[in-house]
Amino acid sequence: MERKKMSQVGKDVMLKAAISAILVYAMMCFHIPLALYKKINSLMSRFWWGKTKEKRKISWISWTCMCKSKGDGGLGFRDFTSLNQSLLAKKAWIIAGNLTFLLFRLLKGRYFNSTHILKAKRGLNLSRGW
């Protein structure tokens, strides 16, 4: 659907359902860099307010305020930085709780061989998944 003809409710559904779902799928496995979050937030904000390269519009509310819950006066959009951290923590909890998983044994041998997963230090040459 063309952006000009989409209502604010349509944009809300598009951003929350489609875009967020695609990002959540990637965030369940990978740590996303902060610069990419900023770019995604910028694109989502521009889509919401109807900005284009040719036509600039005023953003009446900051993206941070729009990410607040509806009960707190925001629009309920997700803060992807904290969501990514929580999804990765959940994945670490699942892995740490199942010591027989092949993934646990691979990660333990590579990143935290002599300690617990929650006490692992940040090393060099890390993968995005770790």
PDB file of C-alpha atoms in Angstrom:
ATOM      1  CA  MET A   1       0.000   0.000   0.000  1.00  0.00           C
ATOM      2  CA  GLU A   2       1.222   3.459  -0.787  1.00  0.00           C
ATOM      3  CA  ARG A   3       2.424   5.382   2.259  1.00  0.00           C
ATOM      4  CA  LYS A   4       0.438   8.531   1.436  1.00  0.00           C
ATOM      5  CA  LYS A   5      -2.831   6.632   1.560  1.00  0.00           C
ATOM      6  CA  MET A   6      -2.082   4.700   4.750  1.00  0.00           C
ATOM      7  CA  SER A   7      -3.712   5.944   7.949  1.00  0.00           C
ATOM      8  CA  GLN A   8      -1.832   6.319  11.237  1.00  0.00           C
ATOM      9  CA  VAL A   9      -3.485   3.101  12.444  1.00  0.00           C
ATOM     10  CA  GLY A  10      -2.259   1.307   9.325  1.00  0.00           C
ATOM     11  CA  LYS A  11       1.254   2.624   9.883  1.00  0.00           C
ATOM     12  CA  ASP A  12       1.067   1.540  13.521  1.00  0.00           C
ATOM     13  CA  VAL A  13       0.107  -2.004  12.544  1.00  0.00           C
ATOM     14  CA  MET A  14       2.723  -2.120   9.795  1.00  0.00           C
ATOM     15  CA  LEU A  15       5.540  -1.029  12.095  1.00  0.00           C
ATOM     16  CA  LYS A  16       4.525  -3.151  15.070  1.00  0.00           C
ATOM     17  CA  ALA A  17       3.535  -6.342  13.285  1.00  0.00           C
ATOM     18  CA  ALA A  18       5.628  -6.605  10.157  1.00  0.00           C
ATOM     19  CA  ILE A  19       8.839  -4.708  10.828  1.00  0.00           C
ATOM     20  CA  SER A  20       9.142  -5.684  14.489  1.00  0.00           C
ATOM     21  CA  ALA A  21       8.517  -9.355  13.760  1.00  0.00           C
ATOM     22  CA  ILE A  22      11.285  -9.465  11.174  1.00  0.00           C
ATOM     23  CA  LEU A  23      13.722  -7.785  13.553  1.00  0.00           C
ATOM     24  CA  VAL A  24      12.788  -9.970  16.529  1.00  0.00           C
ATOM     25  CA  TYR A  25      13.586 -13.071  14.525  1.00  0.00           C
ATOM     26  CA  ALA A  26      17.153 -11.844  13.929  1.00  0.00           C
ATOM     27  CA  MET A  27      17.546 -10.489  17.473  1.00  0.00           C
ATOM     28  CA  MET A  28      16.793 -13.881  18.996  1.00  0.00           C
ATOM     29  CA  CYS A  29      20.149 -15.153  17.724  1.00  0.00           C
ATOM     30  CA  PHE A  30      22.413 -12.164  17.094  1.00  0.00           C
ATOM     31  CA  HIS A  31      23.582  -9.051  18.905  1.00  0.00           C
ATOM     32  CA  ILE A  32      22.654  -6.147  16.645  1.00  0.00           C
ATOM     33  CA  PRO A  33      25.078  -3.164  16.576  1.00  0.00           C
ATOM     34  CA  LEU A  34      23.894   0.136  18.044  1.00  0.00           C
ATOM     35  CA  ALA A  35      24.428   1.981  14.738  1.00  0.00           C
ATOM     36  CA  LEU A  36      21.977  -0.383  13.047  1.00  0.00           C
ATOM     37  CA  TYR A  37      19.372   0.278  15.774  1.00  0.00           C
ATOM     38  CA  LYS A  38      19.697   3.993  15.211  1.00  0.00           C
ATOM     39  CA  LYS A  39      19.239   3.552  11.462  1.00  0.00           C
ATOM     40  CA  ILE A  40      16.193   1.304  11.958  1.00  0.00           C
ATOM     41  CA  ASN A  41      14.644   3.743  14.444  1.00  0.00           C
ATOM     42  CA  SER A  42      15.279   6.599  12.030  1.00  0.00           C
ATOM     43  CA  LEU A  43      13.613   4.752   9.148  1.00  0.00           C
ATOM     44  CA  MET A  44      10.643   3.802  11.302  1.00  0.00           C
ATOM     45  CA  SER A  45      10.245   7.394  12.507  1.00  0.00           C
ATOM     46  CA  ARG A  46      10.434   8.741   8.959  1.00  0.00           C
ATOM     47  CA  PHE A  47       7.810   6.220   7.843  1.00  0.00           C
ATOM     48  CA  TRP A  48       5.542   7.154  10.762  1.00  0.00           C
ATOM     49  CA  TRP A  49       5.699  10.904  10.117  1.00  0.00           C
ATOM     50  CA  GLY A  50       5.571  10.554   6.319  1.00  0.00           C
ATOM     51  CA  LYS A  51       8.993  12.005   5.550  1.00  0.00           C
ATOM     52  CA  THR A  52      10.637  11.360   2.208  1.00  0.00           C
ATOM     53  CA  LYS A  53      13.893  12.500   0.645  1.00  0.00           C
ATOM     54  CA  GLU A  54      12.025  15.176  -1.280  1.00  0.00           C
ATOM     55  CA  LYS A  55       9.668  16.281   1.485  1.00  0.00           C
ATOM     56  CA  ARG A  56      10.695  16.916   5.094  1.00  0.00           C
ATOM     57  CA  LYS A  57       8.115  16.917   7.855  1.00  0.00           C
ATOM     58  CA  ILE A  58       8.260  17.768  11.542  1.00  0.00           C
ATOM     59  CA  SER A  59       8.512  14.927  14.042  1.00  0.00           C
ATOM     60  CA  TRP A  60       6.181  16.199  16.739  1.00  0.00           C
ATOM     61  CA  ILE A  61       7.255  13.582  19.285  1.00  0.00           C
ATOM     62  CA  SER A  62      10.699  12.055  19.734  1.00  0.00           C
ATOM     63  CA  TRP A  63      11.125   8.371  18.957  1.00  0.00           C
ATOM     64  CA  THR A  64      12.044   7.754  22.607  1.00  0.00           C
ATOM     65  CA  CYS A  65       8.645   9.094  23.699  1.00  0.00           C
ATOM     66  CA  MET A  66       6.902   7.015  21.043  1.00  0.00           C
ATOM     67  CA  CYS A  67       8.584   3.882  22.452  1.00  0.00           C
ATOM     68  CA  LYS A  68       7.002   4.394  25.872  1.00  0.00           C
ATOM     69  CA  SER A  69       4.063   2.194  26.752  1.00  0.00           C
ATOM     70  CA  LYS A  70       0.589   3.486  25.957  1.00  0.00           C
ATOM     71  CA  GLY A  71      -0.139   3.749  29.674  1.00  0.00           C
ATOM     72  CA  ASP A  72       2.814   6.122  30.042  1.00  0.00           C
ATOM     73  CA  GLY A  73       1.687   8.358  27.176  1.00  0.00           C
ATOM     74  CA  GLY A  74       3.654   6.758  24.336  1.00  0.00           C
ATOM     75  CA  LEU A  75       2.555   4.756  21.328  1.00  0.00           C
ATOM     76  CA  GLY A  76       3.902   1.395  22.460  1.00  0.00           C
ATOM     77  CA  PHE A  77       6.658   0.898  19.873  1.00  0.00           C
ATOM     78  CA  ARG A  78       9.453  -1.414  20.942  1.00  0.00           C
ATOM     79  CA  ASP A  79      12.858  -0.278  22.148  1.00  0.00           C
ATOM     80  CA  PHE A  80      14.984  -2.711  20.166  1.00  0.00           C
ATOM     81  CA  THR A  81      18.168  -2.298  22.217  1.00  0.00           C
ATOM     82  CA  SER A  82      16.613  -3.600  25.418  1.00  0.00           C
ATOM     83  CA  LEU A  83      14.550  -6.181  23.528  1.00  0.00           C
ATOM     84  CA  ASN A  84      17.702  -7.590  21.904  1.00  0.00           C
ATOM     85  CA  GLN A  85      19.402  -7.841  25.297  1.00  0.00           C
ATOM     86  CA  SER A  86      16.446  -9.630  26.852  1.00  0.00           C
ATOM     87  CA  LEU A  87      16.076 -12.080  23.954  1.00  0.00           C
ATOM     88  CA  LEU A  88      19.784 -12.934  24.090  1.00  0.00           C
ATOM     89  CA  ALA A  89      19.608 -13.343  27.875  1.00  0.00           C
ATOM     90  CA  LYS A  90      16.694 -15.720  27.435  1.00  0.00           C
ATOM     91  CA  LYS A  91      18.687 -17.727  24.889  1.00  0.00           C
ATOM     92  CA  ALA A  92      21.696 -17.829  27.269  1.00  0.00           C
ATOM     93  CA  TRP A  93      19.406 -19.015  30.082  1.00  0.00           C
ATOM     94  CA  ILE A  94      18.081 -21.850  27.914  1.00  0.00           C
ATOM     95  CA  ILE A  95      21.582 -22.850  26.837  1.00  0.00           C
ATOM     96  CA  ALA A  96      23.010 -22.656  30.375  1.00  0.00           C
ATOM     97  CA  GLY A  97      20.176 -24.799  31.701  1.00  0.00           C
ATOM     98  CA  ASN A  98      20.827 -27.622  29.232  1.00  0.00           C
ATOM     99  CA  LEU A  99      24.427 -28.731  29.643  1.00  0.00           C
ATOM    100  CA  THR A 100      24.015 -31.569  27.171  1.00  0.00           C
ATOM    101  CA  PHE A 101      23.117 -29.318  24.217  1.00  0.00           C
ATOM    102  CA  LEU A 102      25.665 -29.441  21.432  1.00  0.00           C
ATOM    103  CA  LEU A 103      25.500 -25.644  21.202  1.00  0.00           C
ATOM    104  CA  PHE A 104      26.334 -25.328  24.911  1.00  0.00           C
ATOM    105  CA  ARG A 105      29.359 -27.596  24.536  1.00  0.00           C
ATOM    106  CA  LEU A 106      30.590 -25.706  21.459  1.00  0.00           C
ATOM    107  CA  LEU A 107      30.236 -22.307  23.127  1.00  0.00           C
ATOM    108  CA  LYS A 108      31.815 -23.533  26.348  1.00  0.00           C
ATOM    109  CA  GLY A 109      34.858 -24.860  24.499  1.00  0.00           C
ATOM    110  CA  ARG A 110      35.257 -21.624  22.543  1.00  0.00           C
ATOM    111  CA  TYR A 111      34.321 -18.811  24.935  1.00  0.00           C
ATOM    112  CA  PHE A 112      34.043 -19.865  28.583  1.00  0.00           C
ATOM    113  CA  ASN A 113      35.980 -23.099  28.976  1.00  0.00           C
ATOM    114  CA  SER A 114      37.145 -22.486  32.556  1.00  0.00           C
ATOM    115  CA  THR A 115      34.174 -20.547  33.962  1.00  0.00           C
ATOM    116  CA  HIS A 116      30.362 -20.342  33.999  1.00  0.00           C
ATOM    117  CA  ILE A 117      28.472 -18.842  31.037  1.00  0.00           C
ATOM    118  CA  LEU A 118      27.298 -15.869  33.111  1.00  0.00           C
ATOM    119  CA  LYS A 119      30.870 -15.060  34.202  1.00  0.00           C
ATOM    120  CA  ALA A 120      32.418 -15.287  30.736  1.00  0.00           C
ATOM    121  CA  LYS A 121      34.680 -12.397  29.762  1.00  0.00           C
ATOM    122  CA  ARG A 122      34.493 -10.565  26.484  1.00  0.00           C
ATOM    123  CA  GLY A 123      37.348 -11.802  24.328  1.00  0.00           C
ATOM    124  CA  LEU A 124      38.775 -11.163  20.907  1.00  0.00           C
ATOM    125  CA  ASN A 125      37.463 -12.475  17.617  1.00  0.00           C
ATOM    126  CA  LEU A 126      33.898 -12.984  18.823  1.00  0.00           C
ATOM    127  CA  SER A 127      31.097 -14.200  16.610  1.00  0.00           C
ATOM    128  CA  ARG A 128      27.844 -12.208  16.261  1.00  0.00           C
ATOM    129  CA  GLY A 129      25.959 -15.076  17.838  1.00  0.00           C
ATOM    130  CA  TRP A 130      28.112 -15.029  20.974  1.00  0.00           C
TER     131      TRP A 130
END
